[in-house]
Coordinates of C-alpha atoms in Angstrom, one line a residue:
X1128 CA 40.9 29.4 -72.9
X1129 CA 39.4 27.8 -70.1
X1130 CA 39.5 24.0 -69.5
X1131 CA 37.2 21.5 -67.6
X1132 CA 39.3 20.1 -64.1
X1133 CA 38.0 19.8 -61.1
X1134 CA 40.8 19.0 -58.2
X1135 CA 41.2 17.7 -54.8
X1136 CA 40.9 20.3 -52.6
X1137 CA 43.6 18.9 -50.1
X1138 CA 46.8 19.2 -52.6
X1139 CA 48.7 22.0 -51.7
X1140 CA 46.8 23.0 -48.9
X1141 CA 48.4 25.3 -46.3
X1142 CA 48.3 24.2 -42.5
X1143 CA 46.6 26.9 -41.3
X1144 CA 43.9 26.2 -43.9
X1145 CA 43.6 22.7 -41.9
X1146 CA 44.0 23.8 -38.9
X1147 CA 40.4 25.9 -39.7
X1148 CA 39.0 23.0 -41.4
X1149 CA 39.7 20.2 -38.5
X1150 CA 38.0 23.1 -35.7
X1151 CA 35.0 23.7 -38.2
X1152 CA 34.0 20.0 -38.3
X1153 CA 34.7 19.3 -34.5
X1154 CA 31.7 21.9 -34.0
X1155 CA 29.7 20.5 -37.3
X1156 CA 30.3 16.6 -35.7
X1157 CA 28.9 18.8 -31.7
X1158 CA 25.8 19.9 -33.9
X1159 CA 25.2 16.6 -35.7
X1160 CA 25.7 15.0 -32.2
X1161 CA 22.8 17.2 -30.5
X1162 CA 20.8 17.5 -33.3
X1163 CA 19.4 13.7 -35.0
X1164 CA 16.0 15.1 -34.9
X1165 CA 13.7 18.3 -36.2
X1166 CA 12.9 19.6 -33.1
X1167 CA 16.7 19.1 -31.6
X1168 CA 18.0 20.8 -35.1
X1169 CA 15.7 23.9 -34.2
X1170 CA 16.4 24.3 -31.0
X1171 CA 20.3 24.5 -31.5
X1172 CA 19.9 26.1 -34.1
X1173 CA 17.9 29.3 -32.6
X1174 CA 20.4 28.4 -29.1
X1175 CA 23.3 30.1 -32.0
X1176 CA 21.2 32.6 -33.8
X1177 CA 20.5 34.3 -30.8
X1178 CA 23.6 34.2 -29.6
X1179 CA 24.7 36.2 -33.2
X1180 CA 22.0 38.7 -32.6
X1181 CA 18.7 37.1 -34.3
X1182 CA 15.5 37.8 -32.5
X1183 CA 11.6 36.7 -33.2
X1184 CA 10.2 38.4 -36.0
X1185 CA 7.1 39.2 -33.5
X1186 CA 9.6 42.1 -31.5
X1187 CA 10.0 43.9 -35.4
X1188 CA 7.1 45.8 -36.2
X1189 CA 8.9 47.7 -39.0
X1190 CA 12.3 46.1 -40.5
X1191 CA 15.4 48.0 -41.6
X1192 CA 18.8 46.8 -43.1
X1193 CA 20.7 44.7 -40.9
X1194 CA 17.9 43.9 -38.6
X1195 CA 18.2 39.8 -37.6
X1196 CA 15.2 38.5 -37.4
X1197 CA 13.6 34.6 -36.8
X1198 CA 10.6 32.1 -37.6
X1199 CA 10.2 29.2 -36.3
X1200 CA 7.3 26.9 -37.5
X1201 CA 5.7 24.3 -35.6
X1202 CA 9.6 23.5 -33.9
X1203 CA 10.4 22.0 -37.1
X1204 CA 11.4 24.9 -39.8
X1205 CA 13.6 27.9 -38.7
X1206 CA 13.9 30.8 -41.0
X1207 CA 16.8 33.1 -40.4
X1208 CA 16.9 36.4 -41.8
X1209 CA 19.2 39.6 -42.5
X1210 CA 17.3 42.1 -44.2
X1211 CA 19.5 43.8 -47.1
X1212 CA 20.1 47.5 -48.2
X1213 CA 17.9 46.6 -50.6
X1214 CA 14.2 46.7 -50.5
X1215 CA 13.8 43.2 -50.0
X1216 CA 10.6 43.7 -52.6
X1217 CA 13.6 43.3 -55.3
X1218 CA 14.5 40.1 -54.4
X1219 CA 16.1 37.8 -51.6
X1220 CA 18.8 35.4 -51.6
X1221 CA 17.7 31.7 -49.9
X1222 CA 19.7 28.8 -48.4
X1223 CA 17.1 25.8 -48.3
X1224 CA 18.5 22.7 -46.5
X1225 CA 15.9 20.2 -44.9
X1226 CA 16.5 18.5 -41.8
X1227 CA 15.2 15.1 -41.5
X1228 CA 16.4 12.3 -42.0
X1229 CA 15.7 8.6 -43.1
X1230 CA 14.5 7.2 -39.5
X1231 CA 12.3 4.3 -38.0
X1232 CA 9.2 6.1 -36.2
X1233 CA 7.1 4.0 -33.6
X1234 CA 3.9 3.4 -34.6
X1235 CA 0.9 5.1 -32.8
X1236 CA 0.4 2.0 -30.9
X1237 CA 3.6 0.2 -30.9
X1238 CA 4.1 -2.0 -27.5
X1239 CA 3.4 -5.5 -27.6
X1240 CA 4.6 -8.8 -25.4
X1241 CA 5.9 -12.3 -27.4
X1242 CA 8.2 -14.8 -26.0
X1243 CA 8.6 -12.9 -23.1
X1244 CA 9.9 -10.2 -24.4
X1245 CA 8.4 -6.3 -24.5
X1246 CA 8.9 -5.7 -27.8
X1247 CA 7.8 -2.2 -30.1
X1248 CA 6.6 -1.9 -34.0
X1249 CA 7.5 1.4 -36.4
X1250 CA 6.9 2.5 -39.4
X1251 CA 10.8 3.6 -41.2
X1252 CA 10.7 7.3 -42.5
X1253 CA 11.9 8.0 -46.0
X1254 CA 14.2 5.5 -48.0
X1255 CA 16.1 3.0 -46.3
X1256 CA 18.0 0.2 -47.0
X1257 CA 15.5 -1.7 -43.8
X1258 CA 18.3 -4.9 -43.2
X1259 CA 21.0 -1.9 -42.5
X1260 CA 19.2 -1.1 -39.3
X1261 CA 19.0 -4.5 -37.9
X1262 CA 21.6 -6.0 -35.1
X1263 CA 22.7 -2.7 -34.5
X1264 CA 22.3 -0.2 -31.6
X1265 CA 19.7 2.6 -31.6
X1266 CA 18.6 5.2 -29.4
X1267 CA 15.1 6.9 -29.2
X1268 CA 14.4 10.4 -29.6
X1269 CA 11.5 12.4 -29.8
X1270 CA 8.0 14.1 -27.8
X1271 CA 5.5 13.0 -26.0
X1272 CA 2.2 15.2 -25.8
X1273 CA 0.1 14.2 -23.1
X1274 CA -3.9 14.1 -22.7
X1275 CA -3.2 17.3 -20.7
X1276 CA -0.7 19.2 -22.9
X1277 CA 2.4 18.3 -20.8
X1278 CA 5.4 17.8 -23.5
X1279 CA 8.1 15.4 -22.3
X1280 CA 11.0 15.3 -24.4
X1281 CA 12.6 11.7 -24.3
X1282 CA 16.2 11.0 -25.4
X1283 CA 16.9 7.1 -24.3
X1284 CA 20.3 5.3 -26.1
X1285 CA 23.4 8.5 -26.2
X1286 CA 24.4 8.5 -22.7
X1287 CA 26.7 5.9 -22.1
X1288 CA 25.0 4.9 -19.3
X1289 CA 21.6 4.2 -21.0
X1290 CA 20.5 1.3 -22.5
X1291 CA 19.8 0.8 -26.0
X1292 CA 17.4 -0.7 -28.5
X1293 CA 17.9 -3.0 -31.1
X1294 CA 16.2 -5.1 -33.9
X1295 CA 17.1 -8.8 -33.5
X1296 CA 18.5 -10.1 -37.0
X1297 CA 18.7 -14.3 -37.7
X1298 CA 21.1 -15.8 -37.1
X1299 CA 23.2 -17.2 -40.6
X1300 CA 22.4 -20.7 -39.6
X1301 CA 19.0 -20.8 -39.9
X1302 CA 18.0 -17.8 -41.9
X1303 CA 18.3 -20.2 -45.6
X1304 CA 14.5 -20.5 -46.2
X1305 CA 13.6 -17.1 -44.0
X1306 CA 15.7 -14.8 -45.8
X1307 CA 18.4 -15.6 -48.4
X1308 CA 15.9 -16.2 -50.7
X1309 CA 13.9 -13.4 -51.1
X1310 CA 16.0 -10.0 -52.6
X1311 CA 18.1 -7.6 -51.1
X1312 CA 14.5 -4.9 -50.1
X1313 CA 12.8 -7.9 -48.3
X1314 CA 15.8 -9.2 -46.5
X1315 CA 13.9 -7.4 -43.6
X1316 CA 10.4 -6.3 -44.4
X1317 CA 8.8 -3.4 -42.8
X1318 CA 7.0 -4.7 -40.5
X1319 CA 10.0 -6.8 -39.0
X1320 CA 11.4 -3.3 -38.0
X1321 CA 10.9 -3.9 -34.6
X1322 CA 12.9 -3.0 -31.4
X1323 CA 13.3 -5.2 -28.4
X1324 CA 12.6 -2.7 -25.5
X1325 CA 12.5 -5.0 -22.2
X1326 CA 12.9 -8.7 -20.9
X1327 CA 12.3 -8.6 -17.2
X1328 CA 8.6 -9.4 -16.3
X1329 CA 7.5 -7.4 -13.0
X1330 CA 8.5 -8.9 -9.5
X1331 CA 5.1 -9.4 -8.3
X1332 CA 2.3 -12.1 -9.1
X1333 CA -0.8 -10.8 -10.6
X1334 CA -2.9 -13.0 -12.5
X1335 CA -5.2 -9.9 -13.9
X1336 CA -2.0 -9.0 -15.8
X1337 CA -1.1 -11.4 -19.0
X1338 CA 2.1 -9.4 -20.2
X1339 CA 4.4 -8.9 -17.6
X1340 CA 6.9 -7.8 -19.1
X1341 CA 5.3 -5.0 -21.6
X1342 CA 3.4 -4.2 -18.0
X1343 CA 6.6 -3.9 -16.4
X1344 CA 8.1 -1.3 -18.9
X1345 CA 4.9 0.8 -19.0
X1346 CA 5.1 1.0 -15.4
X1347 CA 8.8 2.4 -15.7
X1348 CA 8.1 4.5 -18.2
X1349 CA 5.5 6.2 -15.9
X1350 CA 7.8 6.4 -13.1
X1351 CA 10.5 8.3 -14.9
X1352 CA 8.5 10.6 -17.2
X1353 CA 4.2 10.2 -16.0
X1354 CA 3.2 8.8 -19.4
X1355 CA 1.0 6.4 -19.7
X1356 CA 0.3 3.7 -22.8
X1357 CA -2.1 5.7 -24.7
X1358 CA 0.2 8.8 -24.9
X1359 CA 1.8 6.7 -27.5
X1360 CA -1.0 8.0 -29.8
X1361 CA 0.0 11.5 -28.9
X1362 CA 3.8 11.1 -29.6
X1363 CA 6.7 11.8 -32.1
X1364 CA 9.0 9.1 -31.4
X1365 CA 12.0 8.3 -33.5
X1366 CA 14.8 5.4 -33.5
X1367 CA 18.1 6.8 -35.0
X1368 CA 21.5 5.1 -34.8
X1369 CA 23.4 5.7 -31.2
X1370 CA 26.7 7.3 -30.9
X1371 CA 28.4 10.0 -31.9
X1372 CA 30.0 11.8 -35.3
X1373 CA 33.2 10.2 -35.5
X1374 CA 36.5 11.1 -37.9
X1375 CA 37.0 8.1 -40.5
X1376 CA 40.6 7.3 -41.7
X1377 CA 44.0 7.1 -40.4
X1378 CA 44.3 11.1 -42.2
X1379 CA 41.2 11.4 -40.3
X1380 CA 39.8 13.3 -43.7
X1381 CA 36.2 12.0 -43.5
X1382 CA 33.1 12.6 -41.1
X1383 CA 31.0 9.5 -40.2
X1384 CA 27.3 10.0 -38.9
X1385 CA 24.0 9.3 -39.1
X1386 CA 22.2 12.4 -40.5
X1387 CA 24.6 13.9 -42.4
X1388 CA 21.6 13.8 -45.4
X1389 CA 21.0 17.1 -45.0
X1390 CA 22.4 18.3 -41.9
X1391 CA 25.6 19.0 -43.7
X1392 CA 23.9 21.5 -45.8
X1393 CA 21.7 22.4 -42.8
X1394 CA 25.1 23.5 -40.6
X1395 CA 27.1 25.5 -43.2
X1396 CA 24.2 27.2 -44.5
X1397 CA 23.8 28.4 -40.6
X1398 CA 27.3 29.1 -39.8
X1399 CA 27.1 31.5 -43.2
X1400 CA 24.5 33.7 -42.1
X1401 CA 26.2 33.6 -38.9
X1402 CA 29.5 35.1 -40.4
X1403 CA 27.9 37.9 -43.4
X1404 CA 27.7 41.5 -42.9
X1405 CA 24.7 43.1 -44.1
X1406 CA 23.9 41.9 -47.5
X1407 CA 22.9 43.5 -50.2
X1408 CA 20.1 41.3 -50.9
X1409 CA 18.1 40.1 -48.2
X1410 CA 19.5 37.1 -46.6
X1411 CA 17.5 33.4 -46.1
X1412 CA 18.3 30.8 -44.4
X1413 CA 15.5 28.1 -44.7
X1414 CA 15.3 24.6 -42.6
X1415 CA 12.9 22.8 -43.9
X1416 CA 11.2 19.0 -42.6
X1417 CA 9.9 15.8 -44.3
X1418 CA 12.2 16.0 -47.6
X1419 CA 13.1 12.6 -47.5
X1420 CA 8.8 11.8 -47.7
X1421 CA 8.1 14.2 -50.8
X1422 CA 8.0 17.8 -48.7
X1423 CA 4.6 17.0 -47.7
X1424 CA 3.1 18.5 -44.7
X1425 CA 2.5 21.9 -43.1
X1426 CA 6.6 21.7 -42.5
X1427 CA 7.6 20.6 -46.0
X1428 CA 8.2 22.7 -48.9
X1429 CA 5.2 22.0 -51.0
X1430 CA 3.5 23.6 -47.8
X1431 CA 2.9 27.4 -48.6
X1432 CA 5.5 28.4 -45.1
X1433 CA 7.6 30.4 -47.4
X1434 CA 4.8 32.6 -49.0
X1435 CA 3.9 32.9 -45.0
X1436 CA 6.9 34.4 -44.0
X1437 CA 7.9 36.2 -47.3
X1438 CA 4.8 37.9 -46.9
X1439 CA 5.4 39.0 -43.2
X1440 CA 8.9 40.4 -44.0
X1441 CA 7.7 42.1 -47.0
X1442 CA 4.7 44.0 -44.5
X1443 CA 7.2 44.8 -42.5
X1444 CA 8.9 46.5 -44.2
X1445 CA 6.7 48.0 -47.4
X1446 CA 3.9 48.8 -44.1
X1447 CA 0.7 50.0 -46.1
X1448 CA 2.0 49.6 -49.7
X1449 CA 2.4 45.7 -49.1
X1450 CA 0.2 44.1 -52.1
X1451 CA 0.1 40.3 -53.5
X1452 CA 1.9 41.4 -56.6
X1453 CA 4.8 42.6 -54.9
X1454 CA 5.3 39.4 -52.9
X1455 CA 4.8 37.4 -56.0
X1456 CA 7.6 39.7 -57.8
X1457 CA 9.8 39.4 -54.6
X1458 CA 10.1 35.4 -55.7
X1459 CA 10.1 35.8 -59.3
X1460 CA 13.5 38.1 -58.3
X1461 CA 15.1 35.9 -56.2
X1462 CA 18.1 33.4 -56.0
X1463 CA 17.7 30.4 -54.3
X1464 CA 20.4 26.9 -53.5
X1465 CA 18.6 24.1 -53.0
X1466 CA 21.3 22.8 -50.5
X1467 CA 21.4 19.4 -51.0
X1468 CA 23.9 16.2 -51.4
X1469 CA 24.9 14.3 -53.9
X1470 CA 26.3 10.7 -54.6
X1471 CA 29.9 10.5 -54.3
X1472 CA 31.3 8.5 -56.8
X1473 CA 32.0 5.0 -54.9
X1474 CA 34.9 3.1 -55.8
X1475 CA 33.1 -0.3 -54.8
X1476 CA 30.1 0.4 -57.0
X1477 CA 31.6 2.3 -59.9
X1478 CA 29.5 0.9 -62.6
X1479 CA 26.3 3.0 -61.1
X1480 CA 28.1 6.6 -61.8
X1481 CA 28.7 8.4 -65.2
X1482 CA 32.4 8.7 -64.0
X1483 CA 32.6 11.7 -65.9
X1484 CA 29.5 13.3 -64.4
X1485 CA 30.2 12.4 -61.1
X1486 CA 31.0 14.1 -57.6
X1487 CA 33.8 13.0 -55.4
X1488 CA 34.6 13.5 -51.9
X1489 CA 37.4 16.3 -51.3
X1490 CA 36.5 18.3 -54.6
X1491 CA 34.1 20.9 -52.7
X1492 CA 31.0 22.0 -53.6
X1493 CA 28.7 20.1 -55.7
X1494 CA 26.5 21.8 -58.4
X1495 CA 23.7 19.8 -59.8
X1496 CA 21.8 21.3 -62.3
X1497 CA 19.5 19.1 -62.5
X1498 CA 18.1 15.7 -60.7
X1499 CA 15.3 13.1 -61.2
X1500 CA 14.6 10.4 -62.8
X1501 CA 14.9 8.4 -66.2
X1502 CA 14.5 11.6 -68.7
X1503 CA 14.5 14.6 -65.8
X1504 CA 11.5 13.4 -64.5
X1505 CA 10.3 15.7 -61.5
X1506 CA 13.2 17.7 -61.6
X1507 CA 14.4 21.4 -61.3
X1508 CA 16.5 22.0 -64.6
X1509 CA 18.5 25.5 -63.5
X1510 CA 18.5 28.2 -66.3
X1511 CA 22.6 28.3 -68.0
X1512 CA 22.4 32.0 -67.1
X1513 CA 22.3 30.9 -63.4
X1514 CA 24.9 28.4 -63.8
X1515 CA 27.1 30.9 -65.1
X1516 CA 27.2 33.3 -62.6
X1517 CA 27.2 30.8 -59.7
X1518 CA 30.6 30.1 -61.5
X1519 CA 32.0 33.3 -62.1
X1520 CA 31.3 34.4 -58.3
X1521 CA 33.1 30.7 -56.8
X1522 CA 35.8 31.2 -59.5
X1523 CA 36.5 34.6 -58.7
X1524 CA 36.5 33.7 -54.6
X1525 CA 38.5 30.7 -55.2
X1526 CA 35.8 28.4 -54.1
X1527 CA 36.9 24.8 -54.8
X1528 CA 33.4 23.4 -56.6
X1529 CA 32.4 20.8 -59.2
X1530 CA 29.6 19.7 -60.7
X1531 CA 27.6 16.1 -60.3
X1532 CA 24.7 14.0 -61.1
X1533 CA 22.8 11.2 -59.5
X1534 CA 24.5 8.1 -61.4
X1535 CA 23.7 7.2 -64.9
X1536 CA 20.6 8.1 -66.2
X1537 CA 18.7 5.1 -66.0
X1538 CA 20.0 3.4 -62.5
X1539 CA 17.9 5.6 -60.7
X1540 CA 17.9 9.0 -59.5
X1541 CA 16.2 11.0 -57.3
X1542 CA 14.9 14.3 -56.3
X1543 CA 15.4 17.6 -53.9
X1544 CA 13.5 20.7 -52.8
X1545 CA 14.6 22.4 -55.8
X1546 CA 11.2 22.0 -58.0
X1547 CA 9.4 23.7 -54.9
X1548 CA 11.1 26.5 -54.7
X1549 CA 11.1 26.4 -58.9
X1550 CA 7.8 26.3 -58.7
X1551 CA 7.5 30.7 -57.6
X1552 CA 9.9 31.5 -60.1
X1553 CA 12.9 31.1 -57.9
X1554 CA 16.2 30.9 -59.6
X1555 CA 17.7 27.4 -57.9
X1556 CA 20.2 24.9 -58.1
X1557 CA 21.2 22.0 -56.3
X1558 CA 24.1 22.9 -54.1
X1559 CA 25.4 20.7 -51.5
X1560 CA 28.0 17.9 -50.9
X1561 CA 28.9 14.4 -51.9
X1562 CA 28.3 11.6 -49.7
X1563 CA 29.1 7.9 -49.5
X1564 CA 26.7 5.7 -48.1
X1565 CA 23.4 8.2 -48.4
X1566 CA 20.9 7.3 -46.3
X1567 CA 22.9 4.4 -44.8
X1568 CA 23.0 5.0 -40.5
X1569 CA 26.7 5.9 -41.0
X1570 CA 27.0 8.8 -44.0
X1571 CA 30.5 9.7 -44.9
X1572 CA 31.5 13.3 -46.0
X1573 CA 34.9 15.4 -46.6
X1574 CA 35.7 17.7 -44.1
X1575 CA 37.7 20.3 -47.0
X1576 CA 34.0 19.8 -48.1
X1577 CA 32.2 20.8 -45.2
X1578 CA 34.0 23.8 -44.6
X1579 CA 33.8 24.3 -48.5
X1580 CA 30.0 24.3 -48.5
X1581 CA 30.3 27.2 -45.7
X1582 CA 32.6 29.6 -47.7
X1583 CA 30.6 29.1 -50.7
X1584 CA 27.0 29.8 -49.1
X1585 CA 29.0 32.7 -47.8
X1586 CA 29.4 34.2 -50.7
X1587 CA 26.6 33.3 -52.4
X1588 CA 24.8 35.4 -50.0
X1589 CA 26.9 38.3 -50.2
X1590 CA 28.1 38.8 -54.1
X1591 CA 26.2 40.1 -56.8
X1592 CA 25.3 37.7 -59.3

């Protein structure tokens, strides 16, 4: 009879095992380094697929098993495919991880002059705890589109030899009145999110100009890249924390970095299809943008991108016999992992977590059946049958996985892409890793995890369920 007991993935591991593990998350830490954006996570991310063969769906007029074939939408959702033996009419198996991440955007107009000081306002980007992002260094990342269609891509703040941005925080002895009373969401309100981008005011004397200094940065701003102020309307720019992934711990067991909320899920899922032979089922993996706002947008989820390409692979292969029913059957048929993270059980806040119902860092895998809020509210709920064979096929490939939830049922909660993809008739689950500190600018994950997550989305796409 079968007992209930997850374990800690590193007893009795062998060193080889590690010696896989440590090399797997030196190249994870190289992708979350070069990737703290959308755009950055789709460009590396077709940089490796073609490099394992993947080419634009436009160059298939007619798809056959093993083909390798890429969408990319609006440069912020890939879709990587491997078409199956089977027709993919019958069914496909999907990967969905989103890359965004909890950010501060600049606003459309952000650059303004006080005190002699250029400073910039934004707008923060999904949930955030706003006073971790003060006093801290950030870099900028993002596009600029100009009047005339030029794109400048701008990455300020990760070279050691640039400067960087910051928010100015008060200082304890005078912050009584300002901050300590209000509570811990005001301690910085949103519209104090604001970075201090220059001092210097220009060397020469005109009296036409009142802010020197904001006139001073615009006018180096021009010289290095040709944009002027009202590009800014015309812009994607982003402040994330600078630096790099680093290893956490004298063992050197964990993974700190910003991002990590979802690009964990986002890498493994990648190196997986990078690493299957032809599958039986056709093979999808699905990056999706603006999860941590609701999957709103022409690049979330609740946009209709996956009917889009569906529908093209399906054409491509079924030619003149393509119909809407068979596209609509092609979901109803398929398997999906939402691949998402949990919340690590926290050893500083334990009274937040059913500790029974909890995910922990080093135990692998998380499955989450379900998520929301209060009474399931706005969740995915995935069917026992699913469950079931999710673990019969990690049992029978000695995948190390446990299950989780998002603390105790009335602290909270939260939700995933998982309703979304629910919402064809997709079989889906929550599948992804535990994290300490979500959402913070410094995320903490396993490494047996990471490279857990990988050998499990392996399989998933490869075994029959």
């Amino acid at each position: 009879m079968d007992t209930l007991q997850y374990t800690n993935g590193w007893l009795n591991i062998e060193n080889d095992r590690i010696n896989e593990i440590n090399h797997f998350c030196e190249d994870y830490k190289h992708f979350l380094n070069i990737g703290k954006t959308e755009r950055q996570c789709v460009k590396a991310s077709i940089k490796e697929a073609e490099q394992h063969g993947f080419r634009p769906i436009a160059e298939f007029e007619q798809l056959s098993a093993g083909d390798k074939v890429y969408f990319i939408n609006r440069n912020k959702n890939v879709v990587l495919t491997i078409v199956g033996k089977r027709p993919i009419s019958e069914g496909i198996r999907f990967v969905v991880s989103h890359i965004d991440s909890p950010r501060l955007d600049l606003k459309p107009n952000p650059m303004y002059e006080k005190n002699e000081l250029a400073l910039m306002r934004t707008h923060y980007y999904g949930g955030i705890k706003k006073y971790q992002w003060a006093s801290r260094p950030l870099a900028l990342h993002g596009v600029v589109v100009t009047k005339s269609g030029r794109t400048v891509d701008i990455v300020i703040g990760e070279d050691p030899q640039d400067p960087v941005f910051t928010i100015p925080d008060l200082l304890p002895h005078l912050d009584k009145k300002v901050q300590r009373e209000r509570n811990a969401a005001e301690v910085l309100k949103g519209e104090e999110l604001q970075i201090i981008v220059g001092s210097v005011p220009m060397a020469f004397e005109d009296e036409k100009i009142k802010d020197k200094v904001k006139h001073h940065i615009l006018t180096k701003l021009h010289e290095k890249y040709e944009i002027s102020e009202p590009d800014f309307i015309s812009a994607e720019l982003m402040l994330v924390p600078a630096g790099d992934a680093r290893d956490v711990g004298i063992d050197q067991g964990l993974v700190g970095a910003y991002g990590q909320d979802d690009r964990i899920c986002a890498y493994t899922s990648l190196e997986a299809i990078f690493d299957i032979p032809t599958p039986e089922q056709t093979a999808v993996c699905f990056l999706v943008d603006k999860e941590e706002i609701g999957s709103s947008g022409a690049t979330g989820l609740e946009s209709r991108y996956l009917e889009y390409f569906t529908g093209e692979l399906l054409v491509r292969q079924a030619g003149e016999k393509y119909n809407d029913q068979m596209l609509r059957r092609c979901l109803w048929n398929s398997y999906a992992l939402s691949s998402d993270v949990n919340a690590g059980l926290n050893p500083l806040f334990e009274s937040v977590h059913d500790a029974q119902n909890a995910s922990k860092l080093g135990y692998g895998l998380v499955l989450t059946k379900y998520t929301g809020h209060g009474g399931k509210a706005g969740s995915n709920d995935a069917d026992a049958e699913y469950v079931a064979s999710l673990r019969r096929i990690f049992d029978d490939h000695e995948i190390t996985w446990q299950t989780g939830l998002l603390g105790k049922v009335d602290e909270g909660g939260g939700g995933t892409v998982a309703k979304y993809l629910a919402h064809y008739g997709i079989n889906t689950i929550d599948a992804g890793a535990a994290l300490l500190s979500m959402h913070s600018p410094f995320e903490l994950s396993s490494k047996f995890d990471i490279y857990e997550l990988y050998r499990a989305y392996k399989t998933f796409y490869t075994q029959a369920l």
